Amino acid sequence: MRVLVIGGCGDVGRLILPALAERHRVRVFDLAEPTPAMAEDFCQGSVTDPDAVAAAMHGQDAVVFLAMGPKADWGTPRWAAANFDVSVTGLHLTLNAAGAAGVKRFVHTSSASVFTDYKLQDHTRDPAPDADDTYGLSKRLGEQVCAAASRQFDMSVTSLRLVGPMSDDDWQTDISEHRDVVTAGSDVARAYLAALDLHHSGFRALIISGDTDRAVIDWSGSRTALGWSPQARRDGSGTS
């Protein structure tokens, strides 16, 4: 497929672009220019510029939305405004452009942060997001924007609720309190590939976690919907 990756030069983009480019024809849309190794087809622009988004959307079969607000000045009013501009307004404009262009597959980058405490949720029951902090709320509202667009444009939209995506090297050495649930980059990339292959009716939100044994986070819904499960292993017995 011809896949437009919105915000492909960020942290998650660096994890997944090589895998996407092996299987699909990738076009990157971002404010920052990617290295040639990441993408040969690049359009520079902002998700808050509807004309630029529409131009980049031309001729595409699917969209992967990775854009997120700035990390600088985290927690300040200026940061909050910029975060909502990207994760809600920019997402809305991108979905409208996709609908107008006849795109029928859309993969949205969400986060387990849509929950106040994602470790306490039963993810097999499709729990309702309840976050009210700025970042979690922006992702929560973004999912609602996706659900509305899926109905309006008869579009297949999948939100991937990522848990701590990081490079495989960082994942191998992670010693944080979330070590058991964070996700290796290779598994993140496999989730996006599976979501692009998935064609379903309407909107779905799926948890993506590296909790191999499902001891804390039960990701079995993603296995059912995507055929996905985390494959990276820290003991060297699996792929990483």
C-alpha atoms as a printed R data frame, in Angstrom:
    type eleno elety resid chain resno       x       y      z
1   ATOM     1    CA   MET     A     1   0.000   0.000  0.000
2   ATOM     2    CA   ARG     A     2   0.921   3.649 -0.300
3   ATOM     3    CA   VAL     A     3   1.088   4.749  3.334
4   ATOM     4    CA   LEU     A     4   1.261   8.335  4.553
5   ATOM     5    CA   VAL     A     5   3.028   8.506  7.921
6   ATOM     6    CA   ILE     A     6   2.112  11.698  9.752
7   ATOM     7    CA   GLY     A     7   4.816  12.777 12.186
8   ATOM     8    CA   GLY     A     8   7.154  10.002 11.094
9   ATOM     9    CA   CYS     A     9  10.356  11.658 12.340
10  ATOM    10    CA   GLY     A    10   9.569  11.360 16.055
11  ATOM    11    CA   ASP     A    11  10.408   8.707 18.611
12  ATOM    12    CA   VAL     A    12   7.850   6.126 17.447
13  ATOM    13    CA   GLY     A    13   8.548   6.893 13.797
14  ATOM    14    CA   ARG     A    14  12.175   5.919 14.239
15  ATOM    15    CA   LEU     A    15  11.028   2.603 15.698
16  ATOM    16    CA   ILE     A    16   8.612   1.641 12.947
17  ATOM    17    CA   LEU     A    17   9.548   3.358  9.674
18  ATOM    18    CA   PRO     A    18  12.149   0.776  8.558
19  ATOM    19    CA   ALA     A    19   9.631  -2.046  8.977
20  ATOM    20    CA   LEU     A    20   6.880  -0.095  7.212
21  ATOM    21    CA   ALA     A    21   9.189   0.735  4.308
22  ATOM    22    CA   GLU     A    22  10.064  -2.928  3.809
23  ATOM    23    CA   ARG     A    23   6.431  -3.767  3.074
24  ATOM    24    CA   HIS     A    24   4.803  -0.537  1.871
25  ATOM    25    CA   ARG     A    25   5.510   2.602 -0.147
26  ATOM    26    CA   VAL     A    26   5.963   5.162  2.610
27  ATOM    27    CA   ARG     A    27   5.554   8.927  2.440
28  ATOM    28    CA   VAL     A    28   6.513  10.904  5.542
29  ATOM    29    CA   PHE     A    29   4.778  14.157  6.501
30  ATOM    30    CA   ASP     A    30   6.465  16.077  9.289
31  ATOM    31    CA   LEU     A    31   7.917  19.421 10.298
32  ATOM    32    CA   ALA     A    32  11.358  17.826 10.614
33  ATOM    33    CA   GLU     A    33  13.018  16.230  7.602
34  ATOM    34    CA   PRO     A    34  13.847  12.519  7.909
35  ATOM    35    CA   THR     A    35  17.198  11.030  7.022
36  ATOM    36    CA   PRO     A    36  17.257   9.396  3.563
37  ATOM    37    CA   ALA     A    37  17.457   5.999  5.236
38  ATOM    38    CA   MET     A    38  14.118   6.615  6.972
39  ATOM    39    CA   ALA     A    39  12.089   7.717  3.944
40  ATOM    40    CA   GLU     A    40  12.731   8.805  0.370
41  ATOM    41    CA   ASP     A    41   9.302  10.405 -0.110
42  ATOM    42    CA   PHE     A    42   8.906  13.380  2.216
43  ATOM    43    CA   CYS     A    43   6.450  16.262  2.513
44  ATOM    44    CA   GLN     A    44   7.214  19.007  5.007
45  ATOM    45    CA   GLY     A    45   4.349  20.581  6.884
46  ATOM    46    CA   SER     A    46   2.224  20.820 10.006
47  ATOM    47    CA   VAL     A    47  -0.874  18.814 10.897
48  ATOM    48    CA   THR     A    48  -2.563  22.115 11.733
49  ATOM    49    CA   ASP     A    49  -2.232  23.212  8.071
50  ATOM    50    CA   PRO     A    50  -5.164  21.554  6.258
51  ATOM    51    CA   ASP     A    51  -3.907  22.462  2.777
52  ATOM    52    CA   ALA     A    52  -0.512  20.869  3.432
53  ATOM    53    CA   VAL     A    53  -2.119  17.752  4.875
54  ATOM    54    CA   ALA     A    54  -4.488  17.442  1.899
55  ATOM    55    CA   ALA     A    55  -1.601  17.778 -0.566
56  ATOM    56    CA   ALA     A    56   0.396  15.066  1.203
57  ATOM    57    CA   MET     A    57  -2.690  12.811  1.308
58  ATOM    58    CA   HIS     A    58  -3.059  12.732 -2.486
59  ATOM    59    CA   GLY     A    59  -2.773   9.206 -3.892
60  ATOM    60    CA   GLN     A    60  -2.407   7.431 -0.535
61  ATOM    61    CA   ASP     A    61  -4.128   4.185  0.462
62  ATOM    62    CA   ALA     A    62  -3.655   4.350  4.239
63  ATOM    63    CA   VAL     A    63  -2.511   6.717  6.982
64  ATOM    64    CA   VAL     A    64  -0.457   6.172 10.124
65  ATOM    65    CA   PHE     A    65  -0.789   9.082 12.556
66  ATOM    66    CA   LEU     A    66   2.242   9.433 14.838
67  ATOM    67    CA   ALA     A    67   2.266  13.188 15.437
68  ATOM    68    CA   MET     A    68   2.432  14.420 19.007
69  ATOM    69    CA   GLY     A    69   2.944  17.757 20.710
70  ATOM    70    CA   PRO     A    70   6.328  19.094 21.838
71  ATOM    71    CA   LYS     A    71   8.099  17.731 24.897
72  ATOM    72    CA   ALA     A    72   9.701  21.062 25.773
73  ATOM    73    CA   ASP     A    73   8.072  23.008 28.617
74  ATOM    74    CA   TRP     A    74   6.131  19.920 29.678
75  ATOM    75    CA   GLY     A    75   3.220  20.821 31.941
76  ATOM    76    CA   THR     A    76   3.053  24.511 31.063
77  ATOM    77    CA   PRO     A    77  -0.043  26.175 29.558
78  ATOM    78    CA   ARG     A    78   1.832  26.721 26.288
79  ATOM    79    CA   TRP     A    79   2.757  23.037 26.131
80  ATOM    80    CA   ALA     A    80  -0.851  22.039 26.876
81  ATOM    81    CA   ALA     A    81  -2.187  24.214 24.049
82  ATOM    82    CA   ALA     A    82   0.349  22.833 21.575
83  ATOM    83    CA   ASN     A    83  -0.430  19.272 22.651
84  ATOM    84    CA   PHE     A    84  -4.163  19.659 22.042
85  ATOM    85    CA   ASP     A    85  -3.436  21.420 18.730
86  ATOM    86    CA   VAL     A    86  -1.624  18.325 17.453
87  ATOM    87    CA   SER     A    87  -3.399  15.422 19.160
88  ATOM    88    CA   VAL     A    88  -6.966  16.687 18.711
89  ATOM    89    CA   THR     A    89  -7.199  19.489 16.129
90  ATOM    90    CA   GLY     A    90  -4.406  18.167 13.901
91  ATOM    91    CA   LEU     A    91  -5.818  14.662 14.093
92  ATOM    92    CA   HIS     A    92  -9.273  15.940 13.174
93  ATOM    93    CA   LEU     A    93  -7.899  17.803 10.139
94  ATOM    94    CA   THR     A    94  -5.915  14.741  9.053
95  ATOM    95    CA   LEU     A    95  -8.938  12.454  9.294
96  ATOM    96    CA   ASN     A    96 -11.011  14.936  7.294
97  ATOM    97    CA   ALA     A    97  -8.337  15.034  4.592
98  ATOM    98    CA   ALA     A    98  -8.186  11.235  4.572
99  ATOM    99    CA   GLY     A    99 -11.958  11.002  4.246
100 ATOM   100    CA   ALA     A   100 -12.006  13.505  1.384
101 ATOM   101    CA   ALA     A   101  -9.251  11.547 -0.385
102 ATOM   102    CA   GLY     A   102 -11.139   8.263 -0.059
103 ATOM   103    CA   VAL     A   103  -8.629   6.673  2.334
104 ATOM   104    CA   LYS     A   104 -10.237   3.734  4.112
105 ATOM   105    CA   ARG     A   105  -7.517   2.593  6.540
106 ATOM   106    CA   PHE     A   106  -6.221   4.775  9.357
107 ATOM   107    CA   VAL     A   107  -3.937   3.791 12.232
108 ATOM   108    CA   HIS     A   108  -3.851   6.234 15.139
109 ATOM   109    CA   THR     A   109  -1.163   6.335 17.805
110 ATOM   110    CA   SER     A   110  -2.848   6.433 21.169
111 ATOM   111    CA   SER     A   111  -1.435   5.612 24.589
112 ATOM   112    CA   ALA     A   112  -2.184   3.588 27.674
113 ATOM   113    CA   SER     A   113  -2.184   7.024 29.315
114 ATOM   114    CA   VAL     A   114  -5.842   7.380 28.291
115 ATOM   115    CA   PHE     A   115  -6.358   5.656 31.664
116 ATOM   116    CA   THR     A   116  -5.590   7.199 35.028
117 ATOM   117    CA   ASP     A   117  -3.924   3.885 35.940
118 ATOM   118    CA   TYR     A   118  -3.645   1.556 32.952
119 ATOM   119    CA   LYS     A   119  -2.258  -1.268 35.074
120 ATOM   120    CA   LEU     A   120  -5.524  -1.554 37.006
121 ATOM   121    CA   GLN     A   121  -7.723  -1.898 33.907
122 ATOM   122    CA   ASP     A   122  -9.194  -5.102 32.492
123 ATOM   123    CA   HIS     A   123  -8.217  -4.495 28.876
124 ATOM   124    CA   THR     A   124 -10.183  -7.529 27.706
125 ATOM   125    CA   ARG     A   125 -13.398  -5.647 28.502
126 ATOM   126    CA   ASP     A   126 -12.655  -2.517 26.451
127 ATOM   127    CA   PRO     A   127 -12.625  -0.194 29.472
128 ATOM   128    CA   ALA     A   128 -13.674   3.431 29.064
129 ATOM   129    CA   PRO     A   129 -10.760   5.905 29.171
130 ATOM   130    CA   ASP     A   130 -10.798   8.069 32.291
131 ATOM   131    CA   ALA     A   131  -7.605  10.171 32.204
132 ATOM   132    CA   ASP     A   132  -7.939  13.860 32.989
133 ATOM   133    CA   ASP     A   133  -4.289  14.968 32.853
134 ATOM   134    CA   THR     A   134  -3.335  16.968 29.762
135 ATOM   135    CA   TYR     A   135  -1.489  14.251 27.867
136 ATOM   136    CA   GLY     A   136  -3.912  11.436 28.682
137 ATOM   137    CA   LEU     A   137  -6.938  13.626 28.024
138 ATOM   138    CA   SER     A   138  -5.594  14.714 24.632
139 ATOM   139    CA   LYS     A   139  -5.155  11.066 23.627
140 ATOM   140    CA   ARG     A   140  -8.575  10.224 25.040
141 ATOM   141    CA   LEU     A   141 -10.200  13.010 22.996
142 ATOM   142    CA   GLY     A   142  -8.172  11.908 19.970
143 ATOM   143    CA   GLU     A   143  -9.764   8.469 20.180
144 ATOM   144    CA   GLN     A   144 -13.203  10.097 20.192
145 ATOM   145    CA   VAL     A   145 -12.244  12.088 17.088
146 ATOM   146    CA   CYS     A   146 -11.187   8.819 15.434
147 ATOM   147    CA   ALA     A   147 -14.450   7.101 16.341
148 ATOM   148    CA   ALA     A   148 -16.481   9.976 14.897
149 ATOM   149    CA   ALA     A   149 -14.475   9.993 11.649
150 ATOM   150    CA   SER     A   150 -14.816   6.245 11.232
151 ATOM   151    CA   ARG     A   151 -18.594   6.679 11.192
152 ATOM   152    CA   GLN     A   152 -18.591   9.810  9.051
153 ATOM   153    CA   PHE     A   153 -16.316   8.425  6.343
154 ATOM   154    CA   ASP     A   154 -17.007   4.688  6.672
155 ATOM   155    CA   MET     A   155 -13.328   4.325  7.520
156 ATOM   156    CA   SER     A   156 -11.485   1.512  9.288
157 ATOM   157    CA   VAL     A   157  -9.709   3.245 12.188
158 ATOM   158    CA   THR     A   158  -7.493   1.481 14.718
159 ATOM   159    CA   SER     A   159  -6.039   3.248 17.756
160 ATOM   160    CA   LEU     A   160  -2.988   1.531 19.219
161 ATOM   161    CA   ARG     A   161  -2.689   2.242 22.943
162 ATOM   162    CA   LEU     A   162   1.076   1.972 23.274
163 ATOM   163    CA   VAL     A   163   2.754   1.147 26.573
164 ATOM   164    CA   GLY     A   164   6.253   2.613 26.862
165 ATOM   165    CA   PRO     A   165   7.549   2.148 23.302
166 ATOM   166    CA   MET     A   166  11.344   2.174 23.152
167 ATOM   167    CA   SER     A   167  14.185   0.837 21.057
168 ATOM   168    CA   ASP     A   168  15.026  -2.825 21.480
169 ATOM   169    CA   ASP     A   169  18.400  -1.924 23.000
170 ATOM   170    CA   ASP     A   170  16.807   0.345 25.597
171 ATOM   171    CA   TRP     A   171  14.120  -2.241 26.270
172 ATOM   172    CA   GLN     A   172  16.734  -4.922 26.962
173 ATOM   173    CA   THR     A   173  18.384  -2.780 29.638
174 ATOM   174    CA   ASP     A   174  15.317  -1.044 31.087
175 ATOM   175    CA   ILE     A   175  15.227  -1.077 34.891
176 ATOM   176    CA   SER     A   176  12.283   1.254 35.451
177 ATOM   177    CA   GLU     A   177   9.221   0.440 37.542
178 ATOM   178    CA   HIS     A   178   7.361  -0.251 34.279
179 ATOM   179    CA   ARG     A   179   9.929  -2.785 33.041
180 ATOM   180    CA   ASP     A   180   7.392  -5.625 32.884
181 ATOM   181    CA   VAL     A   181   4.935  -3.807 30.628
182 ATOM   182    CA   VAL     A   182   6.935  -1.504 28.320
183 ATOM   183    CA   THR     A   183   7.215  -2.509 24.672
184 ATOM   184    CA   ALA     A   184  10.242  -3.213 22.466
185 ATOM   185    CA   GLY     A   185  10.413  -1.300 19.204
186 ATOM   186    CA   SER     A   186  10.332  -4.434 17.068
187 ATOM   187    CA   ASP     A   187   7.035  -5.429 18.676
188 ATOM   188    CA   VAL     A   188   5.676  -1.908 18.209
189 ATOM   189    CA   ALA     A   189   6.547  -2.053 14.501
190 ATOM   190    CA   ARG     A   190   4.826  -5.421 14.144
191 ATOM   191    CA   ALA     A   191   1.678  -3.966 15.723
192 ATOM   192    CA   TYR     A   192   1.529  -1.149 13.156
193 ATOM   193    CA   LEU     A   193   2.057  -3.557 10.272
194 ATOM   194    CA   ALA     A   194  -0.735  -5.772 11.591
195 ATOM   195    CA   ALA     A   195  -3.042  -2.770 12.071
196 ATOM   196    CA   LEU     A   196  -2.452  -1.685  8.474
197 ATOM   197    CA   ASP     A   197  -3.364  -5.175  7.281
198 ATOM   198    CA   LEU     A   198  -6.548  -5.148  9.347
199 ATOM   199    CA   HIS     A   199  -9.736  -4.040  7.633
200 ATOM   200    CA   HIS     A   200 -12.717  -3.806  9.921
201 ATOM   201    CA   SER     A   201 -15.865  -1.774 10.240
202 ATOM   202    CA   GLY     A   202 -15.637   1.339 12.402
203 ATOM   203    CA   PHE     A   203 -13.260   2.136 15.255
204 ATOM   204    CA   ARG     A   204 -11.208  -0.117 17.518
205 ATOM   205    CA   ALA     A   205  -8.749   0.686 20.325
206 ATOM   206    CA   LEU     A   206  -6.194  -1.984 21.227
207 ATOM   207    CA   ILE     A   207  -3.562  -2.191 23.958
208 ATOM   208    CA   ILE     A   208   0.043  -2.884 22.902
209 ATOM   209    CA   SER     A   209   2.287  -4.021 25.754
210 ATOM   210    CA   GLY     A   210   5.447  -6.072 26.138
211 ATOM   211    CA   ASP     A   211   3.985  -7.933 29.123
212 ATOM   212    CA   THR     A   212   4.750 -11.339 27.631
213 ATOM   213    CA   ASP     A   213   2.906 -13.382 30.235
214 ATOM   214    CA   ARG     A   214  -0.057 -10.953 30.491
215 ATOM   215    CA   ALA     A   215   0.658 -10.816 34.237
216 ATOM   216    CA   VAL     A   216  -0.264  -7.123 34.489
217 ATOM   217    CA   ILE     A   217  -1.745  -6.155 31.122
218 ATOM   218    CA   ASP     A   218  -3.889  -8.585 29.190
219 ATOM   219    CA   TRP     A   219  -3.290  -7.792 25.513
220 ATOM   220    CA   SER     A   220  -5.223 -10.827 24.236
221 ATOM   221    CA   GLY     A   221  -7.674  -8.517 22.442
222 ATOM   222    CA   SER     A   222  -4.813  -7.441 20.197
223 ATOM   223    CA   ARG     A   223  -3.964 -11.061 19.496
224 ATOM   224    CA   THR     A   224  -7.572 -11.728 18.498
225 ATOM   225    CA   ALA     A   225  -7.919  -8.606 16.346
226 ATOM   226    CA   LEU     A   226  -4.423  -8.320 14.885
227 ATOM   227    CA   GLY     A   227  -2.808 -11.707 15.333
228 ATOM   228    CA   TRP     A   228  -0.239  -9.785 17.409
229 ATOM   229    CA   SER     A   229   1.637 -10.739 20.542
230 ATOM   230    CA   PRO     A   230   4.945  -9.433 21.961
231 ATOM   231    CA   GLN     A   231   7.856 -11.501 20.698
232 ATOM   232    CA   ALA     A   232  10.885  -9.754 22.251
233 ATOM   233    CA   ARG     A   233  12.506 -11.585 25.165
234 ATOM   234    CA   ARG     A   234  15.095 -10.317 27.596
235 ATOM   235    CA   ASP     A   235  16.453 -13.784 28.314
236 ATOM   236    CA   GLY     A   236  17.567 -14.199 24.690
237 ATOM   237    CA   SER     A   237  15.041 -16.940 23.919
238 ATOM   238    CA   GLY     A   238  13.018 -14.823 21.514
239 ATOM   239    CA   THR     A   239  13.521 -12.203 18.866
240 ATOM   240    CA   SER     A   240  14.290  -8.655 19.865
